[in-house]
Tab-separated table of C-alpha atoms in Angstrom:
chain	number	residue	atom	x	y	z
A	164	ALA	CA	0.000	0.000	0.000
A	165	GLN	CA	1.024	3.578	-0.548
A	166	SER	CA	0.635	6.790	1.431
A	167	VAL	CA	1.166	10.456	0.632
A	168	THR	CA	2.166	13.311	2.906
A	169	GLN	CA	1.832	16.980	2.117
A	170	LEU	CA	3.455	18.699	5.050
A	171	ASP	CA	2.162	22.184	4.331
A	172	SER	CA	-1.605	22.557	4.592
A	173	GLN	CA	-1.464	26.256	3.653
A	174	VAL	CA	1.168	28.210	1.737
A	175	PRO	CA	0.844	31.980	1.335
A	176	VAL	CA	3.164	33.592	-1.197
A	177	PHE	CA	3.425	37.005	-2.797
A	178	GLU	CA	2.667	37.426	-6.482
A	179	GLU	CA	5.687	36.873	-8.759
A	180	ALA	CA	7.595	35.069	-5.989
A	181	PRO	CA	8.701	31.449	-6.386
A	182	VAL	CA	6.876	28.639	-4.627
A	183	GLU	CA	7.531	25.018	-3.701
A	184	LEU	CA	4.801	22.662	-2.532
A	185	ARG	CA	6.176	19.587	-0.842
A	186	CYS	CA	5.065	15.994	-1.341
A	187	ASN	CA	6.536	12.856	0.176
A	188	TYR	CA	5.287	9.340	-0.344
A	189	SER	CA	5.870	5.854	0.991
A	190	SER	CA	5.529	2.650	-0.950
A	191	SER	CA	6.943	-0.873	-1.002
A	192	VAL	CA	6.793	-0.920	-4.821
A	193	SER	CA	7.716	1.467	-7.585
A	194	VAL	CA	5.178	4.218	-8.141
A	195	TYR	CA	3.696	6.686	-10.563
A	196	LEU	CA	3.224	10.219	-9.220
A	197	PHE	CA	0.781	13.003	-10.033
A	198	TRP	CA	-0.028	16.588	-9.102
A	199	TYR	CA	-3.603	17.818	-9.482
A	200	VAL	CA	-5.021	21.333	-9.000
A	201	GLN	CA	-8.482	22.219	-7.764
A	202	TYR	CA	-9.928	25.702	-8.140
A	203	PRO	CA	-12.731	26.698	-5.740
A	204	ASN	CA	-15.904	24.652	-6.114
A	205	GLN	CA	-14.553	22.754	-9.097
A	206	GLY	CA	-13.222	19.297	-9.838
A	207	LEU	CA	-9.539	18.409	-10.037
A	208	GLN	CA	-7.427	18.711	-13.161
A	209	LEU	CA	-4.039	17.206	-13.871
A	210	LEU	CA	-1.010	19.513	-13.617
A	211	LEU	CA	1.671	16.945	-14.391
A	212	LYS	CA	2.645	13.330	-13.880
A	213	TYR	CA	5.752	11.193	-13.569
A	214	LEU	CA	5.620	7.732	-15.083
A	215	SER	CA	9.248	7.054	-16.058
A	216	GLY	CA	12.284	8.642	-17.670
A	217	SER	CA	13.517	12.116	-16.790
A	218	THR	CA	12.976	12.928	-13.142
A	219	LEU	CA	12.151	16.565	-13.952
A	220	VAL	CA	8.611	16.818	-15.218
A	221	LYS	CA	7.062	19.912	-16.721
A	222	GLY	CA	3.335	20.543	-16.584
A	223	ILE	CA	0.755	23.132	-17.438
A	224	ASN	CA	0.700	26.740	-16.240
A	225	GLY	CA	4.497	26.867	-15.775
A	226	PHE	CA	4.651	24.257	-13.001
A	227	GLU	CA	7.299	21.568	-12.754
A	228	ALA	CA	8.111	18.775	-10.326
A	229	GLU	CA	11.134	16.643	-9.610
A	230	PHE	CA	10.991	12.989	-8.668
A	231	ASN	CA	13.603	12.048	-6.063
A	232	LYS	CA	13.554	8.320	-5.457
A	233	SER	CA	16.092	8.325	-2.615
A	234	GLN	CA	14.126	10.937	-0.689
A	235	THR	CA	10.747	9.571	-1.838
A	236	SER	CA	9.671	13.067	-2.776
A	237	PHE	CA	7.879	14.760	-5.664
A	238	HIS	CA	7.923	18.482	-4.890
A	239	LEU	CA	6.044	20.938	-7.093
A	240	ARG	CA	7.654	24.252	-8.061
A	241	LYS	CA	6.898	27.416	-9.971
A	242	PRO	CA	9.442	30.217	-10.390
A	243	SER	CA	6.905	33.051	-10.403
A	244	VAL	CA	3.319	32.686	-9.252
A	245	HIS	CA	0.256	34.605	-10.400
A	246	ILE	CA	-2.971	35.453	-8.623
A	247	SER	CA	-4.685	32.856	-10.791
A	248	ASP	CA	-2.560	30.103	-9.197
A	249	THR	CA	-4.547	30.433	-5.965
A	250	ALA	CA	-6.029	26.956	-5.549
A	251	GLU	CA	-5.781	23.634	-3.722
A	252	TYR	CA	-3.007	21.321	-4.900
A	253	PHE	CA	-3.072	17.564	-4.432
A	254	CYS	CA	-0.200	15.128	-4.760
A	255	ALA	CA	-1.198	11.574	-5.691
A	256	VAL	CA	0.562	8.226	-5.995
A	257	ILE	CA	-0.249	4.832	-7.421
A	258	GLY	CA	1.796	1.641	-7.252
A	259	LYS	CA	3.028	0.038	-10.456
A	260	THR	CA	0.898	-3.053	-10.120
A	261	SER	CA	-2.334	-4.013	-11.783
A	262	TYR	CA	-4.508	-3.657	-8.733
A	263	ASP	CA	-3.372	-0.523	-6.960
A	264	LYS	CA	-5.594	2.540	-6.769
A	265	VAL	CA	-4.615	6.184	-6.710
A	266	ILE	CA	-3.956	7.574	-3.235
A	267	PHE	CA	-4.363	11.334	-2.801
A	268	GLY	CA	-2.571	13.493	-0.274
A	269	PRO	CA	-4.537	15.858	1.985
A	270	GLY	CA	-3.838	18.857	-0.196
A	271	THR	CA	-1.999	22.173	0.094
A	272	SER	CA	-3.885	25.439	-0.180
A	273	LEU	CA	-1.818	27.980	-2.124
A	274	SER	CA	-2.804	31.606	-1.605
A	275	VAL	CA	-1.142	34.178	-3.827
A	276	ILE	CA	-1.039	37.630	-2.263
A	277	PRO	CA	-1.119	40.675	-4.568
B	29	ASP	CA	-16.546	18.280	-26.216
B	30	GLY	CA	-15.611	15.189	-24.230
B	31	GLY	CA	-15.834	15.273	-20.472
B	32	ILE	CA	-17.615	14.334	-17.284
B	33	THR	CA	-20.799	15.920	-16.084
B	34	GLN	CA	-22.234	15.766	-12.595
B	35	SER	CA	-25.671	16.850	-11.500
B	36	PRO	CA	-27.016	18.536	-9.596
B	37	LYS	CA	-24.412	21.116	-8.555
B	38	TYR	CA	-26.069	21.436	-5.127
B	39	LEU	CA	-28.293	18.854	-3.448
B	40	PHE	CA	-30.216	19.035	-0.201
B	41	ARG	CA	-31.135	15.959	1.778
B	42	LYS	CA	-33.685	15.622	4.511
B	43	GLU	CA	-33.202	13.273	7.451
B	44	GLY	CA	-33.912	9.660	6.498
B	45	GLN	CA	-33.959	10.385	2.781
B	46	ASN	CA	-31.991	8.633	0.050
B	47	VAL	CA	-30.562	10.882	-2.654
B	48	THR	CA	-28.850	10.022	-5.943
B	49	LEU	CA	-25.985	11.926	-7.524
B	50	SER	CA	-25.561	11.638	-11.268
B	51	CYS	CA	-22.272	11.143	-13.119
B	52	GLU	CA	-22.015	10.791	-16.903
B	53	GLN	CA	-18.911	10.619	-19.122
B	54	ASN	CA	-18.485	10.598	-22.897
B	55	LEU	CA	-14.765	9.851	-22.867
B	56	ASN	CA	-15.280	6.134	-23.544
B	57	HIS	CA	-13.457	5.360	-20.303
B	58	ASP	CA	-13.792	1.929	-18.726
B	59	ALA	CA	-13.076	2.970	-15.130
B	60	MET	CA	-15.156	5.333	-13.026
B	61	TYR	CA	-14.799	6.497	-9.423
B	62	TRP	CA	-16.640	8.326	-6.668
B	63	TYR	CA	-14.736	10.374	-4.099
B	64	ARG	CA	-15.829	12.275	-1.052
B	65	GLN	CA	-13.994	15.481	-0.185
B	66	ASP	CA	-14.094	17.023	3.287
B	67	PRO	CA	-12.107	20.121	4.283
B	68	GLY	CA	-8.498	19.289	5.119
B	69	GLN	CA	-8.895	15.581	4.358
B	70	GLY	CA	-8.225	15.346	0.674
B	71	LEU	CA	-10.159	12.834	-1.395
B	72	ARG	CA	-11.446	9.538	-0.042
B	73	LEU	CA	-12.559	6.781	-2.384
B	74	ILE	CA	-16.155	5.599	-1.952
B	75	TYR	CA	-16.648	3.158	-4.854
B	76	TYR	CA	-15.018	2.427	-8.168
B	77	SER	CA	-15.921	0.444	-11.243
B	78	GLN	CA	-13.592	-1.069	-13.819
B	79	ILE	CA	-16.254	-2.353	-16.193
B	80	VAL	CA	-19.985	-2.353	-16.765
B	81	ASN	CA	-21.990	-4.342	-14.209
B	82	ASP	CA	-19.042	-4.544	-11.830
B	83	PHE	CA	-17.928	-2.288	-8.984
B	84	GLN	CA	-15.831	-2.464	-5.813
B	85	LYS	CA	-15.957	-0.762	-2.456
B	86	GLY	CA	-13.421	1.899	-1.689
B	87	ASP	CA	-12.250	3.074	1.703
B	88	ILE	CA	-15.541	4.610	2.918
B	89	ALA	CA	-18.364	2.680	1.195
B	90	GLU	CA	-20.672	2.361	4.213
B	91	GLY	CA	-23.912	4.276	3.700
B	92	TYR	CA	-23.449	4.531	-0.075
B	93	SER	CA	-24.479	2.433	-3.055
B	94	VAL	CA	-23.703	2.551	-6.784
B	95	SER	CA	-24.670	0.915	-10.055
B	96	ARG	CA	-22.909	0.599	-13.412
B	97	GLU	CA	-25.529	-0.477	-15.947
B	98	LYS	CA	-24.010	1.590	-18.760
B	99	LYS	CA	-20.418	2.435	-19.561
B	100	GLU	CA	-21.208	6.148	-19.575
B	101	SER	CA	-23.038	6.331	-16.253
B	102	PHE	CA	-22.068	5.689	-12.619
B	103	PRO	CA	-24.712	7.100	-10.242
B	104	LEU	CA	-24.083	7.279	-6.499
B	105	THR	CA	-26.882	6.922	-3.941
B	106	VAL	CA	-26.351	8.369	-0.501
B	107	THR	CA	-28.596	6.327	1.750
B	108	SER	CA	-30.169	7.200	5.085
B	109	ALA	CA	-27.526	4.972	6.683
B	110	GLN	CA	-24.883	7.607	5.925
B	111	LYS	CA	-25.133	9.708	9.064
B	112	ASN	CA	-22.780	12.488	8.031
B	113	PRO	CA	-23.337	13.020	4.305
B	114	THR	CA	-22.513	16.720	4.094
B	115	ALA	CA	-19.517	16.908	1.743
B	116	PHE	CA	-18.353	17.669	-1.775
B	117	TYR	CA	-18.689	14.613	-4.027
B	118	LEU	CA	-16.438	14.152	-7.036
B	119	CYS	CA	-16.841	11.685	-9.862
B	120	ALA	CA	-13.864	10.736	-12.028
B	121	SER	CA	-13.018	8.410	-14.881
B	122	SER	CA	-9.927	6.937	-16.489
B	123	THR	CA	-9.119	4.548	-19.297
B	124	ARG	CA	-8.431	1.865	-16.729
B	125	VAL	CA	-7.718	1.502	-13.052
B	126	SER	CA	-3.970	1.830	-13.093
B	127	ALA	CA	-1.416	4.509	-13.786
B	128	GLU	CA	-3.803	6.569	-15.807
B	129	THR	CA	-4.781	10.188	-15.478
B	130	GLN	CA	-8.151	10.589	-13.825
B	131	TYR	CA	-10.549	13.113	-15.318
B	132	PHE	CA	-12.841	14.769	-12.818
B	133	GLY	CA	-16.322	16.168	-13.005
B	134	PRO	CA	-17.220	19.565	-11.485
B	135	GLY	CA	-18.599	18.013	-8.289
B	136	THR	CA	-21.861	17.975	-6.335
B	137	ARG	CA	-22.145	19.628	-2.951
B	138	LEU	CA	-24.535	17.733	-0.681
B	139	LEU	CA	-26.069	19.509	2.275
B	140	VAL	CA	-28.343	18.145	4.980
B	141	LEU	CA	-31.454	20.106	5.933
């Protein structure tokens, strides 16, 4: 089974500043990793995902994440945030077996301050 | 446009009443899911279905029921046995249950009167 930890429940950041949202996971098998974003009162949409290959993954809206197997982390970064990035961000993991289901972290609320 | 629709956007339930949340997708996805979202708790899986006429319980299935009679549809019934139903309910689908991006609907907010 897998688990996901997002240590920061809320992250305030000023507009145009950089941001990092942290995600750590635990798993006894190899995993796939995802970041989803949820705007207020909406469903989730995929920002980016890591399946294999390069550990630096680029997604939509200027976000990127780096898979670190030794530290079991998949932190999300953006060099310069905009007001429109204010949202809830969820890290998710799934084991590389046929029967595993996606496990979502508790989410990090990013608030961009003008 | 392909996507997932959920209705209604808001739903009110009276004590002892069963209510059904609709979820429809035209993405031709085999797998569909229902999640419950409470503040600060992320998403918890209620039920999922990998194929028509088959579904499995998730982590918090008690007080809920589902059906999968058509590939496009996966309705969720919140029964009177669910004592704390107030939450935001999200439906999702994917090509299969494994390693695939999940596509989410806009959600239904259920409130108890």
